JSON list of C-alpha atoms in Angstrom, two decimals:
[
{"chain": "K", "resi": 1, "resn": "MET", "atom": "CA", "xyz": [167.50, 35.55, -42.70]},
{"chain": "K", "resi": 2, "resn": "SER", "atom": "CA", "xyz": [170.38, 33.17, -44.46]},
{"chain": "K", "resi": 3, "resn": "ASP", "atom": "CA", "xyz": [173.69, 32.81, -42.72]},
{"chain": "K", "resi": 4, "resn": "SER", "atom": "CA", "xyz": [175.34, 34.36, -45.66]},
{"chain": "K", "resi": 5, "resn": "LYS", "atom": "CA", "xyz": [173.45, 37.64, -45.58]},
{"chain": "K", "resi": 6, "resn": "GLU", "atom": "CA", "xyz": [173.63, 37.94, -41.91]},
{"chain": "K", "resi": 7, "resn": "HIS", "atom": "CA", "xyz": [177.24, 37.42, -42.06]},
{"chain": "K", "resi": 8, "resn": "ILE", "atom": "CA", "xyz": [177.59, 40.24, -44.62]},
{"chain": "K", "resi": 9, "resn": "LEU", "atom": "CA", "xyz": [175.53, 42.43, -42.88]},
{"chain": "K", "resi": 10, "resn": "GLU", "atom": "CA", "xyz": [177.48, 42.01, -39.49]},
{"chain": "K", "resi": 11, "resn": "THR", "atom": "CA", "xyz": [180.94, 42.36, -41.29]},
{"chain": "K", "resi": 12, "resn": "ALA", "atom": "CA", "xyz": [179.86, 45.56, -43.08]},
{"chain": "K", "resi": 13, "resn": "PHE", "atom": "CA", "xyz": [178.22, 47.24, -40.06]},
{"chain": "K", "resi": 14, "resn": "SER", "atom": "CA", "xyz": [181.53, 46.68, -38.29]},
{"chain": "K", "resi": 15, "resn": "LEU", "atom": "CA", "xyz": [183.29, 48.28, -41.01]},
{"chain": "K", "resi": 16, "resn": "PHE", "atom": "CA", "xyz": [180.97, 51.21, -41.18]},
{"chain": "K", "resi": 17, "resn": "LEU", "atom": "CA", "xyz": [181.80, 51.78, -37.55]},
{"chain": "K", "resi": 18, "resn": "GLN", "atom": "CA", "xyz": [185.27, 52.03, -38.08]},
{"chain": "K", "resi": 19, "resn": "LYS", "atom": "CA", "xyz": [185.14, 54.35, -41.04]},
{"chain": "K", "resi": 20, "resn": "SER", "atom": "CA", "xyz": [182.47, 56.48, -43.10]},
{"chain": "K", "resi": 21, "resn": "PHE", "atom": "CA", "xyz": [180.17, 55.64, -45.52]},
{"chain": "K", "resi": 22, "resn": "LYS", "atom": "CA", "xyz": [181.87, 56.93, -48.22]},
{"chain": "K", "resi": 23, "resn": "GLU", "atom": "CA", "xyz": [185.51, 55.55, -47.13]},
{"chain": "K", "resi": 24, "resn": "VAL", "atom": "CA", "xyz": [184.32, 51.95, -47.05]},
{"chain": "K", "resi": 25, "resn": "THR", "atom": "CA", "xyz": [184.24, 50.28, -50.29]},
{"chain": "K", "resi": 26, "resn": "MET", "atom": "CA", "xyz": [182.41, 47.33, -51.79]},
{"chain": "K", "resi": 27, "resn": "ASN", "atom": "CA", "xyz": [185.57, 45.69, -52.59]},
{"chain": "K", "resi": 28, "resn": "GLU", "atom": "CA", "xyz": [186.57, 46.14, -49.25]},
{"chain": "K", "resi": 29, "resn": "ILE", "atom": "CA", "xyz": [183.34, 44.51, -47.75]},
{"chain": "K", "resi": 30, "resn": "VAL", "atom": "CA", "xyz": [183.39, 41.79, -50.17]},
{"chain": "K", "resi": 31, "resn": "ASN", "atom": "CA", "xyz": [187.15, 41.01, -49.31]},
{"chain": "K", "resi": 32, "resn": "ALA", "atom": "CA", "xyz": [186.13, 41.04, -45.51]},
{"chain": "K", "resi": 33, "resn": "THR", "atom": "CA", "xyz": [183.27, 38.72, -45.80]},
{"chain": "K", "resi": 34, "resn": "GLY", "atom": "CA", "xyz": [185.35, 36.25, -47.33]},
{"chain": "K", "resi": 35, "resn": "LEU", "atom": "CA", "xyz": [182.42, 35.39, -50.07]},
{"chain": "K", "resi": 36, "resn": "SER", "atom": "CA", "xyz": [182.95, 35.50, -53.69]},
{"chain": "K", "resi": 37, "resn": "LYS", "atom": "CA", "xyz": [181.74, 38.43, -55.60]},
{"chain": "K", "resi": 38, "resn": "GLY", "atom": "CA", "xyz": [178.87, 36.42, -56.97]},
{"chain": "K", "resi": 39, "resn": "ALA", "atom": "CA", "xyz": [177.60, 35.32, -53.74]},
{"chain": "K", "resi": 40, "resn": "PHE", "atom": "CA", "xyz": [177.84, 38.76, -52.32]},
{"chain": "K", "resi": 41, "resn": "TYR", "atom": "CA", "xyz": [176.30, 40.58, -55.02]},
{"chain": "K", "resi": 42, "resn": "HIS", "atom": "CA", "xyz": [173.35, 38.14, -54.93]},
{"chain": "K", "resi": 43, "resn": "TYR", "atom": "CA", "xyz": [172.40, 39.51, -51.68]},
{"chain": "K", "resi": 44, "resn": "PHE", "atom": "CA", "xyz": [173.41, 43.37, -52.32]},
{"chain": "K", "resi": 45, "resn": "PRO", "atom": "CA", "xyz": [173.84, 44.70, -55.50]},
{"chain": "K", "resi": 46, "resn": "SER", "atom": "CA", "xyz": [174.79, 47.99, -54.45]},
{"chain": "K", "resi": 47, "resn": "LYS", "atom": "CA", "xyz": [176.56, 49.68, -51.33]},
{"chain": "K", "resi": 48, "resn": "GLU", "atom": "CA", "xyz": [173.57, 51.84, -50.76]},
{"chain": "K", "resi": 49, "resn": "LYS", "atom": "CA", "xyz": [171.18, 49.01, -50.62]},
{"chain": "K", "resi": 50, "resn": "LEU", "atom": "CA", "xyz": [173.30, 47.16, -48.21]},
{"chain": "K", "resi": 51, "resn": "PHE", "atom": "CA", "xyz": [173.81, 50.40, -46.07]},
{"chain": "K", "resi": 52, "resn": "PHE", "atom": "CA", "xyz": [170.10, 50.69, -45.94]},
{"chain": "K", "resi": 53, "resn": "GLU", "atom": "CA", "xyz": [169.45, 47.26, -44.42]},
{"chain": "K", "resi": 54, "resn": "ILE", "atom": "CA", "xyz": [172.19, 47.66, -42.00]},
{"chain": "K", "resi": 55, "resn": "VAL", "atom": "CA", "xyz": [170.53, 50.76, -40.75]},
{"chain": "K", "resi": 56, "resn": "ASP", "atom": "CA", "xyz": [167.16, 49.02, -40.84]},
{"chain": "K", "resi": 57, "resn": "THR", "atom": "CA", "xyz": [168.52, 46.01, -39.10]},
{"chain": "K", "resi": 58, "resn": "PHE", "atom": "CA", "xyz": [170.69, 47.37, -36.34]},
{"chain": "K", "resi": 59, "resn": "TYR", "atom": "CA", "xyz": [168.86, 50.55, -35.64]},
{"chain": "K", "resi": 60, "resn": "PHE", "atom": "CA", "xyz": [165.26, 49.81, -36.29]},
{"chain": "K", "resi": 61, "resn": "LYS", "atom": "CA", "xyz": [164.69, 45.97, -35.55]},
{"chain": "K", "resi": 62, "resn": "ASN", "atom": "CA", "xyz": [167.74, 44.75, -33.32]},
{"chain": "K", "resi": 63, "resn": "MET", "atom": "CA", "xyz": [168.88, 47.66, -31.30]},
{"chain": "K", "resi": 64, "resn": "MET", "atom": "CA", "xyz": [165.50, 49.51, -30.31]},
{"chain": "K", "resi": 65, "resn": "ILE", "atom": "CA", "xyz": [164.29, 49.54, -26.79]},
{"chain": "K", "resi": 66, "resn": "ASP", "atom": "CA", "xyz": [160.79, 47.53, -26.34]},
{"chain": "K", "resi": 67, "resn": "TYR", "atom": "CA", "xyz": [158.86, 49.68, -24.28]},
{"chain": "K", "resi": 68, "resn": "GLY", "atom": "CA", "xyz": [156.23, 47.09, -24.23]},
{"chain": "K", "resi": 69, "resn": "ILE", "atom": "CA", "xyz": [157.98, 44.84, -21.88]},
{"chain": "K", "resi": 70, "resn": "LEU", "atom": "CA", "xyz": [159.24, 47.47, -19.17]},
{"chain": "K", "resi": 71, "resn": "ASN", "atom": "CA", "xyz": [157.36, 48.12, -15.94]},
{"chain": "K", "resi": 72, "resn": "LYS", "atom": "CA", "xyz": [155.05, 51.14, -15.96]},
{"chain": "K", "resi": 73, "resn": "ASN", "atom": "CA", "xyz": [153.69, 50.75, -12.60]},
{"chain": "K", "resi": 74, "resn": "SER", "atom": "CA", "xyz": [156.10, 53.39, -11.39]},
{"chain": "K", "resi": 75, "resn": "LEU", "atom": "CA", "xyz": [158.41, 55.88, -12.79]},
{"chain": "K", "resi": 76, "resn": "PHE", "atom": "CA", "xyz": [161.04, 54.10, -10.39]},
{"chain": "K", "resi": 77, "resn": "GLU", "atom": "CA", "xyz": [160.54, 50.74, -11.93]},
{"chain": "K", "resi": 78, "resn": "PHE", "atom": "CA", "xyz": [160.16, 52.06, -15.33]},
{"chain": "K", "resi": 79, "resn": "TYR", "atom": "CA", "xyz": [163.53, 53.90, -15.52]},
{"chain": "K", "resi": 80, "resn": "HIS", "atom": "CA", "xyz": [165.36, 50.99, -14.15]},
{"chain": "K", "resi": 81, "resn": "ASP", "atom": "CA", "xyz": [163.79, 48.60, -16.35]},
{"chain": "K", "resi": 82, "resn": "TYR", "atom": "CA", "xyz": [164.97, 50.77, -19.22]},
{"chain": "K", "resi": 83, "resn": "ILE", "atom": "CA", "xyz": [168.43, 50.66, -17.90]},
{"chain": "K", "resi": 84, "resn": "ASP", "atom": "CA", "xyz": [168.28, 46.71, -17.85]},
{"chain": "K", "resi": 85, "resn": "GLN", "atom": "CA", "xyz": [167.02, 47.13, -21.57]},
{"chain": "K", "resi": 86, "resn": "GLN", "atom": "CA", "xyz": [169.71, 49.16, -22.62]},
{"chain": "K", "resi": 87, "resn": "LYS", "atom": "CA", "xyz": [172.35, 47.04, -21.24]},
{"chain": "K", "resi": 88, "resn": "LYS", "atom": "CA", "xyz": [170.80, 43.97, -22.95]},
{"chain": "K", "resi": 89, "resn": "VAL", "atom": "CA", "xyz": [170.71, 45.92, -26.05]},
{"chain": "K", "resi": 90, "resn": "LEU", "atom": "CA", "xyz": [174.49, 47.10, -26.02]},
{"chain": "K", "resi": 91, "resn": "GLY", "atom": "CA", "xyz": [175.29, 43.47, -24.99]},
{"chain": "K", "resi": 92, "resn": "GLU", "atom": "CA", "xyz": [173.83, 42.15, -28.19]},
{"chain": "K", "resi": 93, "resn": "LEU", "atom": "CA", "xyz": [175.66, 44.51, -30.16]},
{"chain": "K", "resi": 94, "resn": "LYS", "atom": "CA", "xyz": [178.97, 43.80, -28.58]},
{"chain": "K", "resi": 95, "resn": "GLU", "atom": "CA", "xyz": [178.18, 39.98, -29.31]},
{"chain": "K", "resi": 96, "resn": "ILE", "atom": "CA", "xyz": [177.16, 40.98, -33.09]},
{"chain": "K", "resi": 97, "resn": "LEU", "atom": "CA", "xyz": [180.56, 42.76, -33.40]},
{"chain": "K", "resi": 98, "resn": "LYS", "atom": "CA", "xyz": [183.48, 40.83, -32.12]},
{"chain": "K", "resi": 99, "resn": "ASN", "atom": "CA", "xyz": [185.89, 43.72, -32.47]},
{"chain": "K", "resi": 100, "resn": "TRP", "atom": "CA", "xyz": [183.80, 46.25, -30.96]},
{"chain": "K", "resi": 101, "resn": "ASP", "atom": "CA", "xyz": [186.01, 49.22, -29.78]},
{"chain": "K", "resi": 102, "resn": "GLU", "atom": "CA", "xyz": [184.47, 51.42, -27.75]},
{"chain": "K", "resi": 103, "resn": "GLY", "atom": "CA", "xyz": [187.08, 54.14, -28.24]},
{"chain": "K", "resi": 104, "resn": "VAL", "atom": "CA", "xyz": [186.40, 54.63, -32.00]},
{"chain": "K", "resi": 105, "resn": "ASN", "atom": "CA", "xyz": [182.42, 53.99, -32.40]},
{"chain": "K", "resi": 106, "resn": "ILE", "atom": "CA", "xyz": [181.39, 57.55, -32.63]},
{"chain": "K", "resi": 107, "resn": "ASN", "atom": "CA", "xyz": [180.61, 56.28, -36.15]},
{"chain": "K", "resi": 108, "resn": "TYR", "atom": "CA", "xyz": [177.64, 54.72, -34.33]},
{"chain": "K", "resi": 109, "resn": "PHE", "atom": "CA", "xyz": [175.83, 58.02, -34.43]},
{"chain": "K", "resi": 110, "resn": "THR", "atom": "CA", "xyz": [177.32, 59.31, -37.91]},
{"chain": "K", "resi": 111, "resn": "ILE", "atom": "CA", "xyz": [175.68, 56.36, -39.60]},
{"chain": "K", "resi": 112, "resn": "LEU", "atom": "CA", "xyz": [172.50, 58.04, -38.61]},
{"chain": "K", "resi": 113, "resn": "PHE", "atom": "CA", "xyz": [173.57, 61.23, -40.00]},
{"chain": "K", "resi": 114, "resn": "ASP", "atom": "CA", "xyz": [174.85, 59.53, -43.42]},
{"chain": "K", "resi": 115, "resn": "SER", "atom": "CA", "xyz": [171.24, 57.70, -43.32]},
{"chain": "K", "resi": 116, "resn": "MET", "atom": "CA", "xyz": [169.47, 61.00, -43.26]},
{"chain": "K", "resi": 117, "resn": "ASN", "atom": "CA", "xyz": [171.56, 62.32, -46.29]},
{"chain": "K", "resi": 118, "resn": "LEU", "atom": "CA", "xyz": [171.33, 59.08, -48.28]},
{"chain": "K", "resi": 119, "resn": "PHE", "atom": "CA", "xyz": [167.51, 58.05, -48.04]},
{"chain": "K", "resi": 120, "resn": "PRO", "atom": "CA", "xyz": [164.51, 60.13, -48.14]},
{"chain": "K", "resi": 121, "resn": "GLY", "atom": "CA", "xyz": [162.19, 59.17, -45.61]},
{"chain": "K", "resi": 122, "resn": "PHE", "atom": "CA", "xyz": [164.73, 58.26, -42.63]},
{"chain": "K", "resi": 123, "resn": "LYS", "atom": "CA", "xyz": [164.75, 61.16, -40.84]},
{"chain": "K", "resi": 124, "resn": "ASP", "atom": "CA", "xyz": [160.92, 60.98, -40.38]},
{"chain": "K", "resi": 125, "resn": "LYS", "atom": "CA", "xyz": [160.92, 57.51, -39.58]},
{"chain": "K", "resi": 126, "resn": "MET", "atom": "CA", "xyz": [163.82, 58.45, -36.96]},
{"chain": "K", "resi": 127, "resn": "MET", "atom": "CA", "xyz": [161.53, 61.26, -35.63]},
{"chain": "K", "resi": 128, "resn": "GLU", "atom": "CA", "xyz": [158.69, 58.69, -35.35]},
{"chain": "K", "resi": 129, "resn": "VAL", "atom": "CA", "xyz": [160.59, 56.88, -33.13]},
{"chain": "K", "resi": 130, "resn": "LEU", "atom": "CA", "xyz": [161.91, 59.51, -30.87]},
{"chain": "K", "resi": 131, "resn": "ASN", "atom": "CA", "xyz": [158.16, 60.85, -30.45]},
{"chain": "K", "resi": 132, "resn": "ASP", "atom": "CA", "xyz": [157.06, 57.40, -29.45]},
{"chain": "K", "resi": 133, "resn": "GLU", "atom": "CA", "xyz": [159.95, 57.36, -26.99]},
{"chain": "K", "resi": 134, "resn": "LEU", "atom": "CA", "xyz": [158.84, 60.88, -25.37]},
{"chain": "K", "resi": 135, "resn": "LYS", "atom": "CA", "xyz": [155.18, 59.92, -25.45]},
{"chain": "K", "resi": 136, "resn": "THR", "atom": "CA", "xyz": [155.82, 56.59, -23.69]},
{"chain": "K", "resi": 137, "resn": "TRP", "atom": "CA", "xyz": [158.05, 58.39, -20.80]},
{"chain": "K", "resi": 138, "resn": "THR", "atom": "CA", "xyz": [155.50, 61.16, -20.59]},
{"chain": "K", "resi": 139, "resn": "LYS", "atom": "CA", "xyz": [152.59, 58.76, -20.04]},
{"chain": "K", "resi": 140, "resn": "VAL", "atom": "CA", "xyz": [154.65, 56.94, -17.37]},
{"chain": "K", "resi": 141, "resn": "ILE", "atom": "CA", "xyz": [155.50, 59.94, -15.64]},
{"chain": "K", "resi": 142, "resn": "GLU", "atom": "CA", "xyz": [151.97, 61.16, -15.80]},
{"chain": "K", "resi": 143, "resn": "SER", "atom": "CA", "xyz": [150.58, 58.03, -14.27]},
{"chain": "K", "resi": 144, "resn": "SER", "atom": "CA", "xyz": [153.07, 58.09, -11.65]},
{"chain": "K", "resi": 145, "resn": "ARG", "atom": "CA", "xyz": [152.47, 61.83, -10.62]},
{"chain": "K", "resi": 146, "resn": "ASN", "atom": "CA", "xyz": [148.58, 60.65, -10.51]},
{"chain": "K", "resi": 147, "resn": "LYS", "atom": "CA", "xyz": [149.74, 57.83, -7.93]},
{"chain": "K", "resi": 148, "resn": "LYS", "atom": "CA", "xyz": [151.35, 60.49, -5.86]},
{"chain": "K", "resi": 149, "resn": "GLU", "atom": "CA", "xyz": [154.73, 58.93, -6.34]},
{"chain": "K", "resi": 150, "resn": "PHE", "atom": "CA", "xyz": [156.20, 62.35, -6.83]},
{"chain": "K", "resi": 151, "resn": "SER", "atom": "CA", "xyz": [155.38, 65.79, -6.86]},
{"chain": "K", "resi": 152, "resn": "SER", "atom": "CA", "xyz": [157.05, 68.61, -8.98]},
{"chain": "K", "resi": 153, "resn": "PRO", "atom": "CA", "xyz": [156.30, 71.85, -10.66]},
{"chain": "K", "resi": 154, "resn": "MET", "atom": "CA", "xyz": [157.86, 70.59, -13.93]},
{"chain": "K", "resi": 155, "resn": "THR", "atom": "CA", "xyz": [155.22, 69.35, -16.43]},
{"chain": "K", "resi": 156, "resn": "ASP", "atom": "CA", "xyz": [155.03, 65.56, -17.19]},
{"chain": "K", "resi": 157, "resn": "GLU", "atom": "CA", "xyz": [156.91, 66.29, -20.67]},
{"chain": "K", "resi": 158, "resn": "GLN", "atom": "CA", "xyz": [159.58, 68.26, -19.10]},
{"chain": "K", "resi": 159, "resn": "ILE", "atom": "CA", "xyz": [160.59, 65.55, -16.74]},
{"chain": "K", "resi": 160, "resn": "ALA", "atom": "CA", "xyz": [160.36, 63.13, -19.63]},
{"chain": "K", "resi": 161, "resn": "ARG", "atom": "CA", "xyz": [162.80, 65.28, -21.50]},
{"chain": "K", "resi": 162, "resn": "MET", "atom": "CA", "xyz": [165.20, 65.60, -18.76]},
{"chain": "K", "resi": 163, "resn": "PHE", "atom": "CA", "xyz": [165.41, 61.62, -18.36]},
{"chain": "K", "resi": 164, "resn": "ILE", "atom": "CA", "xyz": [165.73, 61.35, -22.35]},
{"chain": "K", "resi": 165, "resn": "TYR", "atom": "CA", "xyz": [168.16, 64.12, -22.92]},
{"chain": "K", "resi": 166, "resn": "SER", "atom": "CA", "xyz": [170.50, 63.31, -20.13]},
{"chain": "K", "resi": 167, "resn": "ASN", "atom": "CA", "xyz": [170.62, 59.82, -21.42]},
{"chain": "K", "resi": 168, "resn": "ASN", "atom": "CA", "xyz": [171.50, 61.14, -24.89]},
{"chain": "K", "resi": 169, "resn": "GLY", "atom": "CA", "xyz": [173.93, 63.56, -23.73]},
{"chain": "K", "resi": 170, "resn": "ILE", "atom": "CA", "xyz": [175.70, 61.29, -21.31]},
{"chain": "K", "resi": 171, "resn": "SER", "atom": "CA", "xyz": [176.19, 58.49, -23.97]},
{"chain": "K", "resi": 172, "resn": "LEU", "atom": "CA", "xyz": [177.54, 60.85, -26.52]},
{"chain": "K", "resi": 173, "resn": "ARG", "atom": "CA", "xyz": [180.20, 62.32, -23.98]},
{"chain": "K", "resi": 174, "resn": "LEU", "atom": "CA", "xyz": [181.21, 59.02, -22.90]},
{"chain": "K", "resi": 175, "resn": "LEU", "atom": "CA", "xyz": [181.54, 57.54, -26.32]},
{"chain": "K", "resi": 176, "resn": "LEU", "atom": "CA", "xyz": [183.63, 60.54, -27.34]},
{"chain": "K", "resi": 177, "resn": "GLU", "atom": "CA", "xyz": [185.65, 60.08, -24.29]},
{"chain": "K", "resi": 178, "resn": "GLY", "atom": "CA", "xyz": [185.89, 56.06, -25.00]},
{"chain": "K", "resi": 179, "resn": "LYS", "atom": "CA", "xyz": [184.33, 55.26, -21.60]},
{"chain": "K", "resi": 180, "resn": "VAL", "atom": "CA", "xyz": [181.05, 53.54, -22.48]},
{"chain": "K", "resi": 181, "resn": "GLY", "atom": "CA", "xyz": [181.69, 51.24, -19.84]},
{"chain": "K", "resi": 182, "resn": "ASN", "atom": "CA", "xyz": [180.85, 53.95, -17.43]},
{"chain": "K", "resi": 183, "resn": "LEU", "atom": "CA", "xyz": [177.41, 54.64, -19.06]},
{"chain": "K", "resi": 184, "resn": "PHE", "atom": "CA", "xyz": [175.08, 52.77, -17.18]},
{"chain": "K", "resi": 185, "resn": "PRO", "atom": "CA", "xyz": [176.46, 53.54, -13.74]},
{"chain": "K", "resi": 186, "resn": "GLU", "atom": "CA", "xyz": [176.69, 57.09, -14.51]},
{"chain": "K", "resi": 187, "resn": "ILE", "atom": "CA", "xyz": [172.92, 57.26, -15.92]},
{"chain": "K", "resi": 188, "resn": "LEU", "atom": "CA", "xyz": [171.57, 55.59, -13.10]},
{"chain": "K", "resi": 189, "resn": "THR", "atom": "CA", "xyz": [173.54, 57.73, -10.43]},
{"chain": "K", "resi": 190, "resn": "LEU", "atom": "CA", "xyz": [171.96, 60.97, -12.14]},
{"chain": "K", "resi": 191, "resn": "TRP", "atom": "CA", "xyz": [168.43, 59.29, -12.86]},
{"chain": "K", "resi": 192, "resn": "ASP", "atom": "CA", "xyz": [168.33, 58.22, -9.14]},
{"chain": "K", "resi": 193, "resn": "ASN", "atom": "CA", "xyz": [169.38, 61.63, -7.62]},
{"chain": "K", "resi": 194, "resn": "PHE", "atom": "CA", "xyz": [166.92, 63.39, -9.97]},
{"chain": "K", "resi": 195, "resn": "TYR", "atom": "CA", "xyz": [164.19, 61.13, -9.09]},
{"chain": "K", "resi": 196, "resn": "LYS", "atom": "CA", "xyz": [165.11, 62.03, -5.38]},
{"chain": "K", "resi": 197, "resn": "GLU", "atom": "CA", "xyz": [164.70, 65.50, -6.24]},
{"chain": "K", "resi": 198, "resn": "LEU", "atom": "CA", "xyz": [161.27, 64.98, -7.78]},
{"chain": "K", "resi": 199, "resn": "LYS", "atom": "CA", "xyz": [160.23, 63.07, -4.75]},
{"chain": "K", "resi": 200, "resn": "ASP", "atom": "CA", "xyz": [161.40, 65.84, -2.31]}
]
């Protein structure tokens, strides 16, 4: 990716995190990049095309958890590795977006909903990612149960959903409260206590 194209994507992503897709104009994006209109439109002839590439880059390429590198020897090690990966991903996002404001970035989620309305097939792609996430967690939990790491009347998938849904819920709640800095300690405390309940 060229430096100019990367600069456009990062600048536009920052703007879309501040306002909705409809509110951000192409002129505003062009002016924010500091590029000429000719140079800008060489890469992105429309706002829709730019928005699509932002979502593809920052949601499906750069910001997804790589489950392949997580330790799957135990549930305990897996979810701790998962938290470490989330920290890394959020750190990379903050590095890209120098003016990241944790108090206003509920738009990180609204961008996803805008994408579902704008791009046919986006919801299916997102559901595929979410289903893969659930399958990975369930498989790790099944393996850990078979190793007698814990015992629980809950099914493997129910336990997986408890981990995933609690992460999603806490993330959204703290984002709304402007307290994303508390995210990882809160999730880890909850997960550690849930894990102890599974083991008891």
